[in-house]
Coordinates of N, CA and C in Angstrom, one line a residue:
M11 N 59.8 6.4 23.0 CA 60.6 7.8 23.0 C 59.4 8.7 22.8
H12 N 59.4 9.7 23.7 CA 58.3 10.8 23.6 C 58.7 11.9 22.6
I13 N 57.7 12.6 22.2 CA 58.0 13.6 21.2 C 59.2 14.5 21.5
G14 N 59.4 14.9 22.7 CA 60.5 15.8 23.1 C 61.8 15.1 22.8
E15 N 62.0 13.9 23.1 CA 63.2 13.1 22.9 C 63.4 13.0 21.3
R16 N 62.5 12.8 20.6 CA 62.7 12.6 19.1 C 63.1 14.1 18.6
I17 N 62.5 15.2 19.1 CA 62.9 16.5 18.6 C 64.3 16.8 19.0
R18 N 64.6 16.5 20.3 CA 66.1 16.8 20.8 C 67.0 15.9 20.0
H19 N 66.7 14.5 19.8 CA 67.6 13.7 19.0 C 67.8 14.3 17.5
R20 N 66.8 14.8 17.0 CA 67.0 15.4 15.6 C 67.7 16.6 15.6
R21 N 67.6 17.5 16.6 CA 68.2 18.8 16.7 C 69.7 18.4 16.9
I22 N 70.1 17.5 17.7 CA 71.6 17.1 17.9 C 72.0 16.6 16.5
E23 N 71.2 15.6 16.0 CA 71.6 15.1 14.7 C 72.0 16.1 13.7
L24 N 71.2 17.2 13.7 CA 71.5 18.3 12.7 C 72.5 19.3 13.2
N25 N 73.0 19.1 14.4 CA 74.1 19.9 15.0 C 73.5 21.4 15.2
M26 N 72.3 21.5 15.7 CA 71.7 22.7 16.0 C 71.5 23.1 17.4
T27 N 71.6 24.3 17.7 CA 71.3 24.6 19.1 C 69.8 24.6 19.5
Q28 N 69.4 24.8 20.7 CA 67.9 25.1 21.1 C 67.6 26.4 20.5
R29 N 68.4 27.4 20.7 CA 68.2 28.8 20.3 C 67.9 28.7 18.7
Q30 N 68.6 28.1 17.9 CA 68.4 28.0 16.5 C 67.2 27.4 16.1
V31 N 66.9 26.3 16.7 CA 65.5 25.6 16.4 C 64.4 26.4 17.0
A32 N 64.4 27.0 18.0 CA 63.3 27.8 18.7 C 63.1 29.0 17.6
R33 N 64.1 29.6 17.3 CA 64.0 30.8 16.3 C 63.3 30.4 15.0
L34 N 63.7 29.3 14.5 CA 63.1 28.8 13.1 C 61.6 28.4 13.4
A35 N 61.4 27.8 14.7 CA 60.0 27.4 14.9 C 59.1 28.5 15.4
G36 N 59.6 29.6 15.7 CA 58.9 30.7 16.4 C 58.4 30.5 17.8
I37 N 59.1 29.7 18.6 CA 58.9 29.5 20.0 C 60.0 29.9 20.9
S38 N 59.8 29.9 22.1 CA 60.8 30.4 22.9 C 61.8 29.2 23.3
V39 N 63.0 29.5 23.6 CA 64.0 28.5 24.0 C 63.6 27.8 25.3
T40 N 63.0 28.5 26.2 CA 62.5 27.7 27.4 C 61.4 26.7 27.0
F41 N 60.5 27.2 26.3 CA 59.4 26.2 25.8 C 60.0 25.0 25.2
L42 N 60.9 25.3 24.1 CA 61.6 24.1 23.5 C 62.4 23.1 24.5
S43 N 63.1 23.8 25.4 CA 63.6 23.1 26.4 C 62.7 22.2 27.2
D44 N 61.6 22.8 27.6 CA 60.5 22.0 28.2 C 60.0 20.8 27.4
I45 N 59.8 21.1 26.2 CA 59.4 20.0 25.4 C 60.3 18.9 25.3
E46 N 61.5 19.3 25.1 CA 62.6 18.2 25.0 C 62.7 17.3 26.2
R47 N 62.5 18.0 27.3 CA 62.5 17.3 28.6 C 61.2 16.5 29.0
G48 N 60.2 16.7 28.2 CA 59.0 16.1 28.6 C 58.0 16.7 29.5
R49 N 58.5 18.1 29.8 CA 57.6 18.8 30.8 C 56.4 19.5 30.1
S50 N 56.6 19.7 28.8 CA 55.5 20.4 28.1 C 55.3 19.5 26.8
N51 N 54.1 19.6 26.3 CA 53.7 19.0 25.1 C 53.4 20.1 24.1
P52 N 53.9 20.2 22.8 CA 53.7 21.2 21.8 C 52.2 21.0 21.3
S53 N 51.5 22.1 21.0 CA 50.4 22.1 20.3 C 50.6 21.4 18.9
L54 N 49.5 21.1 18.2 CA 49.6 20.6 16.8 C 50.4 21.7 15.9
E55 N 50.0 22.9 16.0 CA 50.6 24.1 15.3 C 52.1 24.1 15.5
N56 N 52.5 24.1 16.9 CA 53.9 24.0 17.2 C 54.7 22.8 16.8
T57 N 54.0 21.6 16.7 CA 54.7 20.5 16.3 C 54.9 20.5 14.8
L58 N 54.0 21.2 14.1 CA 54.2 21.3 12.6 C 55.4 22.4 12.5
K59 N 55.5 23.3 13.2 CA 56.5 24.3 13.1 C 57.9 23.6 13.4
L60 N 58.0 22.8 14.5 CA 59.2 22.2 14.9 C 59.6 21.2 13.8
G61 N 58.7 20.5 13.2 CA 59.0 19.6 12.2 C 59.7 20.3 11.0
K62 N 59.1 21.4 10.7 CA 59.8 22.3 9.4 C 61.0 22.7 10.0
A63 N 61.2 23.2 11.1 CA 62.6 23.6 11.4 C 63.5 22.6 11.6
L64 N 63.1 21.3 11.9 CA 64.1 20.3 12.0 C 64.1 19.4 10.6
E65 N 63.4 19.9 9.6 CA 63.3 19.1 8.4 C 62.9 17.6 8.5
L66 N 62.0 17.6 9.5 CA 61.6 16.1 9.8 C 59.9 16.0 9.6
P67 N 59.8 14.9 8.8 CA 58.2 14.7 8.5 C 57.5 14.8 9.7
I68 N 56.3 15.3 9.7 CA 55.5 15.4 10.8 C 55.2 14.1 11.4
A69 N 55.0 13.1 10.4 CA 54.6 11.7 11.0 C 55.8 11.1 11.9
E70 N 57.0 11.5 11.6 CA 58.0 11.1 12.5 C 58.2 11.8 13.8
V71 N 57.9 13.1 13.8 CA 57.8 14.0 14.9 C 56.8 13.3 16.0
M72 N 55.5 13.0 15.4 CA 54.4 12.6 16.1 C 54.3 11.1 16.5
D73 N 55.1 10.3 15.8 CA 55.1 8.9 15.9 C 55.2 8.5 17.4
Q74 N 54.3 7.6 17.9 CA 54.4 7.2 19.4 C 54.3 5.8 19.3
S75 N 55.2 5.2 20.2 CA 55.3 3.7 20.1 C 54.3 3.3 21.4
E76 N 54.0 4.2 22.3 CA 53.1 3.7 23.5 C 51.8 4.6 23.2
P77 N 50.7 3.9 23.3 CA 49.4 4.7 23.3 C 49.3 5.7 24.4
D78 N 48.8 6.9 24.1 CA 48.4 7.9 25.0 C 47.1 7.5 25.9
K79 N 47.2 7.3 27.1 CA 46.0 6.8 27.9 C 44.9 7.9 27.9
V80 N 45.3 9.1 27.9 CA 44.3 10.2 27.7 C 43.5 10.0 26.5
L81 N 44.0 9.6 25.3 CA 43.4 9.6 24.0 C 42.5 8.3 24.2
E82 N 42.8 7.4 24.9 CA 42.0 6.3 24.9 C 40.8 6.4 25.6
K83 N 40.5 7.5 26.3 CA 39.3 7.8 27.0 C 38.3 8.7 26.3
K84 N 38.8 9.2 25.2 CA 38.0 10.1 24.4 C 37.7 9.7 23.1
S85 N 36.6 10.1 22.5 CA 36.2 9.7 21.1 C 37.2 10.5 20.2
P86 N 37.2 10.0 18.9 CA 38.1 10.7 17.9 C 37.5 12.2 17.8
Y87 N 36.4 12.3 17.9 CA 35.6 13.7 17.5 C 36.1 14.6 18.7
E88 N 36.0 14.1 20.0 CA 36.5 15.0 21.0 C 37.9 15.3 21.0
I89 N 38.7 14.5 20.5 CA 40.2 14.7 20.4 C 40.4 15.8 19.4
L90 N 39.7 15.6 18.2 CA 40.0 16.4 17.1 C 39.3 17.7 17.0
D91 N 38.1 17.8 17.6 CA 37.2 19.0 17.5 C 37.9 20.3 17.7
P92 N 38.7 20.4 18.8 CA 39.4 21.7 19.0 C 40.4 22.1 17.8
Y93 N 40.9 21.2 17.3 CA 41.8 21.5 16.1 C 41.0 21.9 14.8
L94 N 39.9 21.1 14.7 CA 39.2 21.3 13.4 C 38.5 22.6 13.5
N95 N 38.2 23.1 14.6 CA 37.4 24.4 14.7 C 38.3 25.5 14.2
D96 N 39.6 25.4 14.2 CA 40.5 26.4 13.8 C 41.2 26.1 12.5
F97 N 40.8 25.0 11.9 CA 41.6 24.5 10.8 C 41.5 25.6 9.6
N98 N 40.4 26.2 9.4 CA 40.2 27.1 8.4 C 41.0 28.3 8.5
L99 N 41.5 28.6 9.7 CA 42.5 29.7 10.0 C 43.9 29.6 9.7
W100 N 44.3 28.3 9.6 CA 45.6 27.9 9.3 C 46.1 28.2 8.0
P101 N 47.3 28.5 7.8 CA 47.9 28.7 6.4 C 47.8 27.4 5.6
D102 N 47.5 27.6 4.2 CA 47.4 26.4 3.4 C 48.5 25.2 3.5
E103 N 49.7 25.7 3.8 CA 50.9 24.7 3.9 C 50.7 23.9 5.1
D104 N 50.3 24.5 6.3 CA 50.0 23.8 7.5 C 48.9 22.8 7.4
K105 N 47.8 23.1 6.6 CA 46.7 22.3 6.2 C 47.1 21.0 5.5
Q106 N 48.1 21.3 4.4 CA 48.6 20.2 3.6 C 49.5 19.1 4.5
D107 N 50.2 19.8 5.4 CA 51.0 19.0 6.3 C 50.2 18.0 7.2
V108 N 49.1 18.5 7.7 CA 48.2 17.8 8.5 C 47.5 16.6 7.6
I109 N 47.1 17.0 6.5 CA 46.4 16.0 5.6 C 47.4 15.0 5.2
K110 N 48.7 15.4 4.9 CA 49.7 14.3 4.6 C 50.0 13.4 5.7
F111 N 50.0 14.0 6.9 CA 50.4 13.2 8.1 C 49.0 12.1 8.3
L112 N 47.9 12.7 8.0 CA 46.7 11.7 8.3 C 46.7 10.6 7.1
E113 N 47.0 11.1 6.0 CA 47.1 9.9 4.9 C 48.3 9.0 5.2
Y114 N 49.4 9.4 5.7 CA 50.5 8.6 6.1 C 50.1 7.5 7.1
K115 N 49.4 8.0 8.2 CA 49.0 7.2 9.2 C 47.9 6.2 8.8
R116 N 47.0 6.6 7.8 CA 46.0 5.6 7.4 C 46.7 4.6 6.5
S117 N 47.6 5.0 5.7 CA 48.3 4.0 4.9 C 49.1 3.1 5.7
S118 N 49.8 3.6 6.7 CA 50.5 2.7 7.6 C 49.6 1.6 8.4
L119 N 48.5 2.1 8.7 CA 47.5 1.2 9.4 C 47.0 0.2 8.5
K120 N 46.6 0.5 7.2 CA 46.2 -0.3 6.2 C 47.3 -1.5 6.0
K121 N 48.6 -1.1 5.9 CA 49.7 -2.0 5.7 C 49.8 -3.0 6.9
K122 N 49.7 -2.5 8.1 CA 49.6 -3.2 9.4 C 48.5 -4.4 9.3
K123 N 47.3 -3.9 8.9 CA 46.3 -4.9 8.9 C 46.5 -6.1 7.9
K124 N 47.2 -5.7 6.8 CA 47.4 -6.6 5.7 C 48.3 -7.8 6.2
K125 N 49.2 -7.6 7.1 CA 50.2 -8.4 7.7 C 49.6 -9.5 8.4

């Protein structure tokens, strides 16, 4: 299930319209629709906002069952560098969300390795 499907599923689960979610997340309804249909991918910042709007932990919003082929071709530094350059500009709450997500993913990986 891609990120848009998870967002759509949660929105429907909460009985919310696209307009309501878009307003809470500070994005356009058109952009949200494109995300839900898999036509657009939200930035990390917008993913955080959507997670908050949908009361969904960021780890669940971003969880992928299939590896992204683009990510396999890049080093972790190449992938994260654009985000880390702006990290100091983010609100503290968003920084904490990202840190919690990374801690969750690291913990999940450690648990998988123990099995």
